[in-house]
Coordinates of C-alpha atoms and ligand atoms in Angstrom, one line a residue:
M1 CA 8.3 -32.7 -2.5
S2 CA 8.7 -36.4 -1.7
I3 CA 9.9 -38.8 0.9
L4 CA 13.1 -40.6 0.0
A5 CA 14.3 -43.8 1.6
P6 CA 17.3 -43.2 3.9
P7 CA 20.5 -43.6 2.0
N8 CA 22.9 -46.5 2.7
R9 CA 25.7 -44.2 3.7
L10 CA 26.3 -41.6 6.3
F11 CA 25.3 -38.0 5.5
E12 CA 28.4 -35.8 4.9
T13 CA 26.9 -33.1 7.0
N14 CA 25.0 -33.9 10.1
V15 CA 23.3 -31.7 12.6
P16 CA 21.3 -32.7 15.7
V17 CA 18.4 -30.4 15.2
L18 CA 17.4 -29.1 11.7
V19 CA 14.8 -26.5 11.2
I20 CA 13.1 -25.8 7.8
G21 CA 12.1 -22.2 7.4
A22 CA 13.6 -19.0 8.9
G23 CA 10.4 -17.1 9.8
A24 CA 9.3 -16.3 13.3
C25 CA 8.6 -20.0 14.2
G26 CA 11.8 -21.4 12.8
I27 CA 14.1 -18.8 14.4
C28 CA 12.3 -19.1 17.8
A29 CA 12.6 -22.9 17.6
A30 CA 16.3 -22.7 16.7
L31 CA 17.1 -20.1 19.5
T32 CA 15.3 -22.3 22.0
A33 CA 17.0 -25.5 20.9
K34 CA 20.4 -23.8 21.2
E35 CA 19.5 -22.4 24.7
N36 CA 18.7 -25.9 25.7
G37 CA 22.1 -27.3 24.6
A38 CA 21.5 -28.6 21.1
E39 CA 23.4 -27.6 18.0
V40 CA 20.9 -26.5 15.3
L41 CA 20.9 -25.4 11.7
I42 CA 18.1 -23.5 9.8
V43 CA 17.5 -24.0 6.1
E44 CA 15.6 -21.3 4.2
R45 CA 14.5 -21.1 0.6
D46 CA 14.9 -17.3 0.2
E47 CA 18.1 -15.3 -0.1
K48 CA 17.2 -13.5 3.1
P49 CA 14.9 -14.7 5.8
T50 CA 11.6 -12.9 5.5
G51 CA 8.5 -15.2 5.3
S52 CA 5.0 -14.0 6.2
S53 CA 6.6 -13.0 9.5
T54 CA 8.1 -9.9 7.7
L55 CA 4.8 -9.0 6.1
S56 CA 3.0 -9.1 9.4
T57 CA 2.0 -6.3 11.7
C58 CA 4.0 -7.9 14.5
L59 CA 1.1 -8.1 16.9
I60 CA 1.5 -10.9 19.4
P61 CA -1.1 -11.7 22.0
A62 CA -0.2 -13.1 25.4
A63 CA -1.8 -13.3 28.8
G64 CA 0.0 -12.5 32.0
T65 CA 3.1 -10.7 30.6
K66 CA 5.3 -8.3 32.5
L67 CA 4.0 -5.5 30.3
Q68 CA 0.4 -6.3 31.2
K69 CA 1.2 -6.4 34.9
A70 CA 3.0 -3.0 34.6
A71 CA 0.0 -1.5 32.9
G72 CA -2.4 -2.9 35.6
V73 CA -4.0 -5.4 33.1
S74 CA -5.2 -8.4 35.0
D75 CA -5.2 -11.3 32.5
T76 CA -4.8 -15.0 32.8
P77 CA -4.2 -17.9 30.4
E78 CA -7.7 -19.2 31.3
K79 CA -9.3 -16.0 30.1
F80 CA -7.2 -15.9 27.0
A81 CA -8.1 -19.6 26.2
A82 CA -11.7 -18.8 26.8
D83 CA -11.5 -16.0 24.2
L84 CA -9.7 -18.3 21.7
I85 CA -12.4 -21.0 22.1
A86 CA -15.3 -18.5 21.9
K87 CA -13.9 -16.9 18.7
A88 CA -13.6 -20.4 17.1
K89 CA -17.2 -21.3 18.3
N90 CA -15.8 -24.2 20.3
K91 CA -14.6 -25.8 17.0
N92 CA -10.9 -25.6 17.8
D93 CA -9.0 -27.9 20.2
P94 CA -9.8 -26.4 23.7
R95 CA -6.8 -28.2 25.4
M96 CA -4.4 -26.7 22.8
A97 CA -6.0 -23.3 23.3
L98 CA -5.1 -23.6 27.0
W99 CA -1.6 -24.9 26.7
I100 CA -0.7 -22.3 24.1
A101 CA -2.2 -19.5 26.3
Q102 CA -0.3 -20.9 29.3
N103 CA 3.0 -20.5 27.4
S104 CA 2.2 -17.2 25.8
A105 CA 3.4 -14.8 28.5
A106 CA 6.8 -16.6 29.0
T107 CA 7.2 -16.4 25.2
V108 CA 6.6 -12.7 24.9
D109 CA 8.7 -11.9 28.0
W110 CA 11.5 -14.0 26.4
L111 CA 11.1 -12.1 23.1
I112 CA 11.6 -8.9 25.0
D113 CA 14.2 -9.8 27.5
T114 CA 16.4 -12.3 25.6
V115 CA 15.7 -11.8 21.9
K116 CA 15.7 -8.0 22.5
L117 CA 12.5 -7.4 20.5
P118 CA 11.2 -4.0 21.8
L119 CA 7.5 -4.8 22.2
S120 CA 5.0 -2.6 23.9
L121 CA 1.4 -3.3 25.0
L122 CA -1.4 -1.9 22.8
T123 CA -3.9 -0.1 25.0
G124 CA -5.5 2.3 22.5
F125 CA -8.2 -0.1 21.4
R126 CA -9.1 -3.8 21.8
Y127 CA -9.1 -6.2 18.9
P128 CA -12.4 -8.1 18.4
G129 CA -12.8 -11.1 20.6
H130 CA -10.0 -10.2 23.1
S131 CA -11.5 -9.5 26.5
E132 CA -8.3 -7.8 27.8
Y133 CA -5.5 -5.6 26.4
R134 CA -3.1 -8.4 25.5
M135 CA -1.7 -7.4 22.1
H136 CA 2.0 -6.7 22.1
G137 CA 3.5 -4.9 19.1
S138 CA 6.9 -3.7 17.9
P139 CA 7.5 0.1 17.8
N140 CA 6.0 0.7 14.3
R141 CA 3.9 -2.4 14.3
T142 CA 5.7 -4.1 11.5
G143 CA 7.0 -7.6 10.8
T144 CA 10.1 -6.0 9.3
E145 CA 11.1 -5.0 12.8
L146 CA 10.5 -8.5 14.1
M147 CA 12.5 -10.1 11.2
A148 CA 15.4 -7.6 11.8
V149 CA 15.7 -8.7 15.4
L150 CA 15.2 -12.5 15.1
P151 CA 18.1 -13.2 12.6
E152 CA 20.3 -10.9 14.7
A153 CA 19.5 -13.0 17.8
A154 CA 20.3 -16.2 15.8
A155 CA 23.6 -14.7 14.8
R156 CA 24.5 -13.7 18.4
A157 CA 23.6 -17.3 19.4
G158 CA 26.0 -18.7 16.7
I159 CA 23.1 -20.3 14.7
D160 CA 23.7 -20.6 11.0
I161 CA 20.9 -19.9 8.5
V162 CA 21.6 -21.6 5.2
T163 CA 19.8 -19.4 2.7
S164 CA 18.8 -19.9 -1.0
A165 CA 18.2 -23.5 -0.1
T166 CA 14.8 -25.1 -0.7
V167 CA 14.2 -28.4 1.0
T168 CA 12.7 -30.5 -1.7
D169 CA 12.7 -34.0 0.0
L170 CA 12.9 -35.6 3.4
Y171 CA 14.9 -38.8 4.0
A172 CA 12.7 -41.0 6.2
D173 CA 11.9 -44.5 7.0
S174 CA 8.4 -45.0 5.6
K175 CA 7.4 -47.6 8.2
S176 CA 8.5 -45.9 11.4
G177 CA 8.2 -42.3 10.0
R178 CA 11.7 -41.5 11.5
V179 CA 13.4 -38.7 9.6
G180 CA 17.1 -39.1 8.9
G181 CA 17.8 -35.9 6.9
V182 CA 16.8 -33.6 4.1
R183 CA 17.7 -32.9 0.5
L184 CA 17.9 -29.3 -0.4
T185 CA 18.1 -27.8 -3.8
R186 CA 20.0 -24.6 -4.7
P187 CA 18.8 -22.0 -7.3
D188 CA 21.2 -23.5 -9.9
G189 CA 19.7 -27.0 -9.4
R190 CA 22.6 -28.5 -7.3
T191 CA 21.4 -30.6 -4.4
E192 CA 22.9 -31.2 -1.0
D193 CA 21.9 -33.7 1.7
I194 CA 22.0 -32.9 5.5
G195 CA 21.4 -35.5 8.2
C196 CA 19.6 -34.7 11.4
Q197 CA 18.3 -36.4 14.6
A198 CA 15.2 -34.2 14.9
L199 CA 13.4 -32.1 12.3
V200 CA 11.3 -29.0 12.9
L201 CA 8.9 -28.0 10.1
A202 CA 8.6 -24.2 10.3
C203 CA 7.8 -23.6 6.6
N204 CA 4.3 -22.2 7.2
G205 CA 1.1 -23.3 5.5
F206 CA -0.2 -23.5 1.9
G207 CA -1.3 -20.0 1.2
G208 CA 1.3 -19.7 -1.6
N209 CA -0.1 -22.9 -3.3
P210 CA -3.2 -21.9 -5.3
E211 CA -4.2 -25.5 -6.0
M212 CA -4.2 -26.4 -2.3
V213 CA -6.1 -23.2 -1.4
R214 CA -8.7 -24.1 -4.1
Q215 CA -8.9 -27.6 -2.8
Y216 CA -9.3 -26.8 0.9
I217 CA -10.6 -23.2 1.0
P218 CA -12.4 -22.6 -2.3
E219 CA -14.3 -19.5 -0.9
I220 CA -11.0 -17.5 -0.7
A221 CA -9.2 -19.0 -3.8
D222 CA -10.0 -16.0 -6.0
A223 CA -9.0 -13.4 -3.5
I224 CA -5.6 -11.7 -3.4
Y225 CA -3.0 -13.7 -1.4
F226 CA -1.2 -11.3 0.8
G227 CA 1.2 -13.7 2.5
H228 CA 4.7 -15.0 1.6
V229 CA 4.7 -16.8 -1.8
G230 CA 7.2 -19.4 -0.7
N231 CA 4.7 -21.1 1.6
K232 CA 3.7 -23.9 -0.6
G233 CA 2.2 -26.4 1.8
D234 CA 5.4 -28.6 2.0
A235 CA 4.9 -29.4 5.7
V236 CA 1.4 -30.8 5.1
K237 CA 2.6 -32.8 2.1
W238 CA 5.6 -34.4 3.9
G239 CA 3.7 -34.9 7.2
T240 CA 0.8 -36.6 5.6
A241 CA 3.1 -38.8 3.5
L242 CA 4.6 -40.0 6.8
G243 CA 1.2 -40.8 8.3
A244 CA 0.6 -37.5 10.2
A245 CA -2.9 -36.2 10.9
V246 CA -4.0 -32.8 9.7
A247 CA -6.9 -30.8 11.0
D248 CA -8.9 -27.6 10.3
M249 CA -7.7 -27.4 6.7
G250 CA -10.5 -24.9 5.9
G251 CA -9.3 -22.5 8.6
Y252 CA -7.5 -19.3 7.6
Q253 CA -6.8 -15.7 8.4
G254 CA -8.5 -13.5 5.9
H255 CA -8.5 -9.7 6.0
G256 CA -11.3 -7.4 4.9
A257 CA -9.3 -4.1 4.7
V258 CA -6.5 -4.3 2.2
T259 CA -6.5 -1.1 0.1
H260 CA -7.1 -1.6 -3.6
P261 CA -5.2 -1.3 -5.8
H262 CA -2.5 0.1 -3.6
G263 CA -2.2 -3.0 -1.4
T264 CA -1.6 -1.3 2.0
L265 CA -3.3 -2.4 5.2
I266 CA -5.9 -0.4 7.2
M267 CA -5.5 -1.1 10.9
W268 CA -8.7 -2.8 12.1
G269 CA -9.1 -0.5 15.1
V270 CA -10.6 2.2 12.8
L271 CA -13.7 0.0 12.6
T272 CA -13.8 -1.0 16.2
E273 CA -13.6 2.7 17.1
G274 CA -16.9 3.4 15.1
G275 CA -15.8 3.2 11.5
F276 CA -17.8 1.1 9.0
Q277 CA -17.8 -0.2 5.4
V278 CA -20.1 0.5 2.5
N279 CA -20.2 -0.9 -0.9
I280 CA -19.9 1.2 -4.1
Q281 CA -23.6 2.0 -3.7
G282 CA -23.0 3.6 -0.3
K283 CA -24.8 0.8 1.6
R284 CA -23.5 -1.1 4.5
F285 CA -23.5 -4.9 4.1
S286 CA -22.3 -6.5 7.3
N287 CA -21.4 -6.3 11.0
E288 CA -17.9 -5.2 10.4
V289 CA -16.6 -5.8 13.9
R290 CA -17.0 -9.5 14.3
G291 CA -13.4 -9.9 13.1
Y292 CA -11.2 -9.0 10.2
S293 CA -10.8 -12.5 9.0
E294 CA -14.4 -13.3 8.2
Q295 CA -14.8 -9.8 6.7
A296 CA -12.7 -10.8 3.7
V297 CA -15.4 -12.9 2.0
E298 CA -18.1 -10.2 2.9
V299 CA -16.0 -7.6 1.0
I300 CA -15.3 -9.8 -2.1
A301 CA -19.0 -10.6 -2.3
Q302 CA -19.8 -6.9 -3.0
P303 CA -20.0 -5.4 -6.5
E304 CA -16.5 -5.1 -8.1
R305 CA -15.2 -7.2 -5.1
V306 CA -14.5 -4.0 -3.2
A307 CA -15.8 -1.8 -0.3
W308 CA -15.1 1.6 1.0
E309 CA -14.0 1.8 4.6
I310 CA -14.9 5.0 6.4
W311 CA -13.6 6.4 9.7
D312 CA -12.9 9.7 11.4
E313 CA -10.2 11.9 12.9
A314 CA -10.2 10.1 16.3
A315 CA -9.5 6.7 14.7
H316 CA -7.0 8.3 12.3
K317 CA -4.9 9.5 15.3
I318 CA -4.8 6.0 16.7
A319 CA -4.0 4.4 13.4
T320 CA -1.0 6.7 12.7
D321 CA 1.0 4.5 15.2
F322 CA 1.0 1.9 12.5
Q323 CA 3.6 2.0 9.7
D324 CA 1.2 0.2 7.3
Y325 CA -1.3 3.0 7.8
R326 CA 1.3 5.7 7.3
D327 CA 2.4 3.9 4.1
G328 CA -1.3 4.1 3.0
L329 CA -1.3 7.9 3.6
E330 CA 1.9 8.2 1.7
V331 CA 0.8 6.3 -1.4
G332 CA -2.6 8.1 -1.5
S333 CA -4.8 5.1 -0.7
I334 CA -6.4 7.0 2.2
K335 CA -8.7 9.9 1.2
R336 CA -10.1 12.7 3.4
A337 CA -13.4 14.5 3.1
T338 CA -15.0 17.2 5.3
T339 CA -18.7 16.5 4.5
I340 CA -20.8 13.5 3.7
E341 CA -21.5 15.0 0.2
E342 CA -17.7 15.3 -0.5
L343 CA -17.2 11.7 0.8
A344 CA -20.0 10.4 -1.5
R345 CA -18.1 12.1 -4.4
V346 CA -14.8 10.4 -3.4
I347 CA -16.6 7.0 -3.3
G348 CA -18.7 7.7 -6.4
C349 CA -21.9 6.7 -4.7
P350 CA -25.3 8.5 -4.4
T351 CA -25.2 11.1 -1.6
N352 CA -28.7 10.2 -0.4
E353 CA -27.6 6.6 0.2
L354 CA -24.5 7.5 2.1
T355 CA -26.5 10.1 4.1
K356 CA -29.0 7.4 5.0
T357 CA -26.2 5.0 6.0
F358 CA -24.8 7.7 8.4
A359 CA -28.3 8.5 9.8
D360 CA -29.1 4.8 10.4
I361 CA -25.9 4.4 12.5
V362 CA -26.7 7.5 14.6
A363 CA -30.2 6.0 15.1
A364 CA -28.6 2.7 16.2
H365 CA -26.2 4.5 18.5
E366 CA -29.1 6.4 20.1
G367 CA -31.1 3.2 20.5
R368 CA -33.9 4.5 18.2
Q369 CA -33.5 1.5 15.9
A370 CA -31.7 -1.8 15.8
D371 CA -28.7 -2.1 13.5
A372 CA -29.8 -4.0 10.4
W373 CA -26.5 -6.1 10.6
G374 CA -26.7 -6.7 14.3
R375 CA -23.8 -4.5 15.3
D376 CA -23.7 -2.8 18.7
F377 CA -23.0 0.9 18.2
A378 CA -23.8 1.8 21.8
N379 CA -20.2 1.9 23.0
V380 CA -18.8 4.1 20.1
E381 CA -19.5 7.7 19.2
P382 CA -20.9 8.4 15.7
L383 CA -18.2 9.6 13.3
E384 CA -17.4 13.3 13.3
P385 CA -16.0 15.2 10.3
P386 CA -13.4 15.2 8.8
Y387 CA -13.9 11.7 7.5
Y388 CA -11.3 9.3 6.1
A389 CA -12.0 6.6 3.5
A390 CA -10.2 3.9 1.6
R391 CA -11.2 1.5 -1.1
V392 CA -10.5 -2.0 0.2
T393 CA -10.8 -5.6 -0.9
G394 CA -10.6 -8.9 0.9
A395 CA -7.4 -11.0 1.0
L396 CA -6.0 -14.3 2.2
F397 CA -3.2 -13.7 4.7
H398 CA -2.3 -17.2 5.8
T399 CA -3.8 -20.7 6.2
Q400 CA -4.5 -22.0 9.7
G401 CA -5.0 -25.7 9.0
G402 CA -2.0 -28.0 9.3
L403 CA -0.3 -30.9 11.1
V404 CA -1.7 -31.9 14.4
V405 CA 0.8 -31.4 17.2
N406 CA 0.9 -32.0 20.9
E407 CA 2.2 -29.8 23.8
E408 CA 5.8 -30.5 22.8
A409 CA 5.0 -29.5 19.1
R410 CA 5.5 -33.1 18.1
V411 CA 3.7 -34.1 15.0
L412 CA 0.9 -36.7 15.7
R413 CA -0.6 -39.5 13.7
G414 CA -4.4 -40.0 13.5
D415 CA -4.3 -42.4 16.4
G416 CA -2.7 -39.7 18.6
T417 CA 0.8 -41.3 18.7
A418 CA 3.8 -39.1 17.9
L419 CA 6.0 -39.5 14.9
P420 CA 9.5 -40.4 16.2
N421 CA 11.4 -37.1 15.6
L422 CA 9.2 -34.7 13.7
F423 CA 8.1 -31.3 15.1
A424 CA 6.0 -28.5 13.6
G425 CA 4.9 -25.0 14.5
G426 CA 3.6 -21.8 13.1
G427 CA 1.6 -22.1 9.9
A428 CA 2.9 -25.7 9.4
A429 CA 0.8 -26.8 12.3
R430 CA -2.9 -26.8 12.9
G431 CA -3.8 -23.5 14.5
L432 CA -6.4 -22.3 17.0
S433 CA -9.0 -21.0 14.6
G434 CA -11.1 -24.0 14.0
P435 CA -12.3 -25.1 10.5
S436 CA -13.3 -21.8 8.9
R437 CA -12.8 -18.1 8.3
W438 CA -14.6 -16.9 11.4
G439 CA -12.4 -18.6 14.1
Y440 CA -9.3 -16.5 13.7
L441 CA -8.7 -14.4 16.9
S442 CA -6.3 -11.5 16.1
G443 CA -2.7 -12.5 16.6
N444 CA -3.3 -16.3 16.3
G445 CA -0.6 -16.5 13.6
L446 CA 2.4 -15.2 15.5
L447 CA 1.0 -16.7 18.7
T448 CA 1.4 -20.2 17.4
A449 CA 4.6 -19.3 15.4
T450 CA 6.4 -18.1 18.5
V451 CA 4.9 -20.4 21.2
L452 CA 5.1 -23.6 19.1
G453 CA 8.6 -22.6 18.0
R454 CA 9.7 -22.4 21.6
L455 CA 8.0 -25.7 22.5
A456 CA 9.5 -27.5 19.5
G457 CA 13.0 -26.1 20.1
R458 CA 12.9 -27.2 23.8
A459 CA 11.6 -30.7 23.1
A460 CA 13.8 -31.3 20.1
A461 CA 16.9 -30.3 22.1
R462 CA 15.8 -32.8 24.9
M463 CA 15.3 -35.5 22.3
V464 CA 18.8 -35.2 20.8
R465 CA 20.7 -34.7 24.1
Ligands
FAD501 C1 -0.1 -8.9 5.9 C2 -0.1 -9.9 7.1 C3 -0.2 -9.4 8.4 C4 -0.1 -10.2 9.5 N1 -0.1 -9.7 10.7 C5 -0.1 -10.5 11.8 C6 -0.1 -10.0 13.1 O1 0.0 -8.8 13.3 N2 -0.1 -10.9 14.1 C7 -0.1 -12.2 13.9 O2 -0.2 -13.0 14.9 N3 -0.1 -12.8 12.7 C8 -0.1 -11.9 11.6 N4 0.0 -12.5 10.4 C9 0.2 -13.9 10.2 C10 1.7 -14.2 10.5 O3 2.5 -13.4 9.7 C11 2.0 -15.7 10.3 O4 1.1 -16.5 10.9 C12 3.4 -16.0 10.8 O5 4.4 -15.1 10.3 C13 3.8 -17.4 10.5 O6 5.1 -17.6 10.8 P1 5.9 -18.9 10.3 O7 7.3 -18.8 10.9 O8 5.1 -20.1 10.5 O9 6.0 -18.7 8.7 P2 6.8 -17.7 7.8 O10 7.2 -16.4 8.5 O11 6.1 -17.6 6.5 O12 8.2 -18.5 7.6 C14 8.2 -19.7 6.8 C15 9.5 -19.7 6.1 O13 9.7 -21.0 5.5 C16 10.3 -20.9 4.2 N5 10.1 -22.1 3.5 C17 8.9 -22.6 3.0 N6 9.0 -23.8 2.4 C18 10.4 -24.0 2.5 C19 11.2 -25.1 2.0 N7 10.6 -26.2 1.3 N8 12.5 -25.1 2.2 C20 13.1 -24.1 2.8 N9 12.4 -23.0 3.3 C21 11.0 -23.0 3.1 C22 9.7 -19.7 3.7 O14 10.5 -19.1 2.6 C23 9.6 -18.8 4.9 O15 10.7 -17.9 5.0 C24 0.0 -11.6 9.3 C25 0.1 -12.1 8.0 C26 0.1 -11.3 6.9 C27 0.3 -11.8 5.5

């Protein structure tokens, strides 16, 4: 991954806007550049575009969408920005939180109306930190649905995606930072050069680069990485080599409910609806509902780096809307028990410990004692049998630190000036989660992938016109 001096010849192939990465960000950027009159090409390392976008649950938050209005949800970008800032404890960029929130509704409406992604508004439960129902999901809540529709939309728009093509180097003037093109490498080692007038980095963060994860986020380096392995931190490496600023490199999305060893995902709503986690001794160890990201390190700090998540029939019914959850039922990662004794046998913990854990929660719910972990149980009913349980571990989903960008998704230097023709979005750019594990508000990943993709595509098209 290096910066090469621009060659003393014309590139054989030239394209006005070039996008690296065919995930949600890259395809949204390319569609938008094309809508705004620019010819555009996407280069993707994999044989087929997938990225972390395919692995996702396809939940995209937005404030003020047509779906929210139809459901009578009164939401505003200001409310959304306030939630984003509160979740990151004021440690993210508040202006960025606002301009991303301000562009969120138009982006989700566009995904539905133009891209033809069949999103619906989730109203069964609220994700931690969101003060309104604003999560929009595909029919089965899977990124596969998202990444079926986006490449189709690119094909309809006449946008080519060059696959099996890893961009290994950028051609750029080291003084000005102006990018002239890229060098890509094919699986057989052949290289090809493509010239461009504007470059969009949509190649996500560094979750797939263990050395970078250990360097920037050592606390999660030994956890499972659940994102796309091709995300090696190339955007950060190229950007910094060209003088770009990075921020919040310790920020990330973790998840504290990946079944182990099966590797399916338990929808977080089972906890917000009254579920809880115990360790293999049957004891709770945290306030589970602060957020799924920060829960990852709580879980891997437990004996054997696992916990058991417990919920009931009411939450089970909500969760069956999620394909990931149905997959968990199918592979047997989700167990069922009709009594606490049976549940203790499933978990392999002492029955008296688990019975005490249940009793303490009832006492907290009835206001007879404060919850030892500071969780408020007043607004949820104690679990009723039958119970469901799964053995889970904590995982890294994606990194949230990256290149600093402005409201046109242009990559900025440390002094706030923009590099001449470089854009970044999605996991390649700094996100909204601040510097650590606790700042991730559900949906921040696809929020900045789609919104920054739109902003980058629009501004790049304007630049090359
Ligand atoms: C299990 C899981 C569930 C998630 N669920 C949600 C959710 O419900 N809501 C949400 O908001 N977020 C979710 N996320 C996070 C979300 O998936 C990501 O934030 C988002 O997909 C990032 O999009 P992207 O386009 O930046 O990256 P990606 O989708 O990862 O795309 C980047 C692409 O760049 C390609 N690439 C990388 N380097 C190069 C190179 N040098 N040359 C060519 N191509 C390259 C990669 O192969 C990849 O295809 C989830 C993540 C995981 C792992």
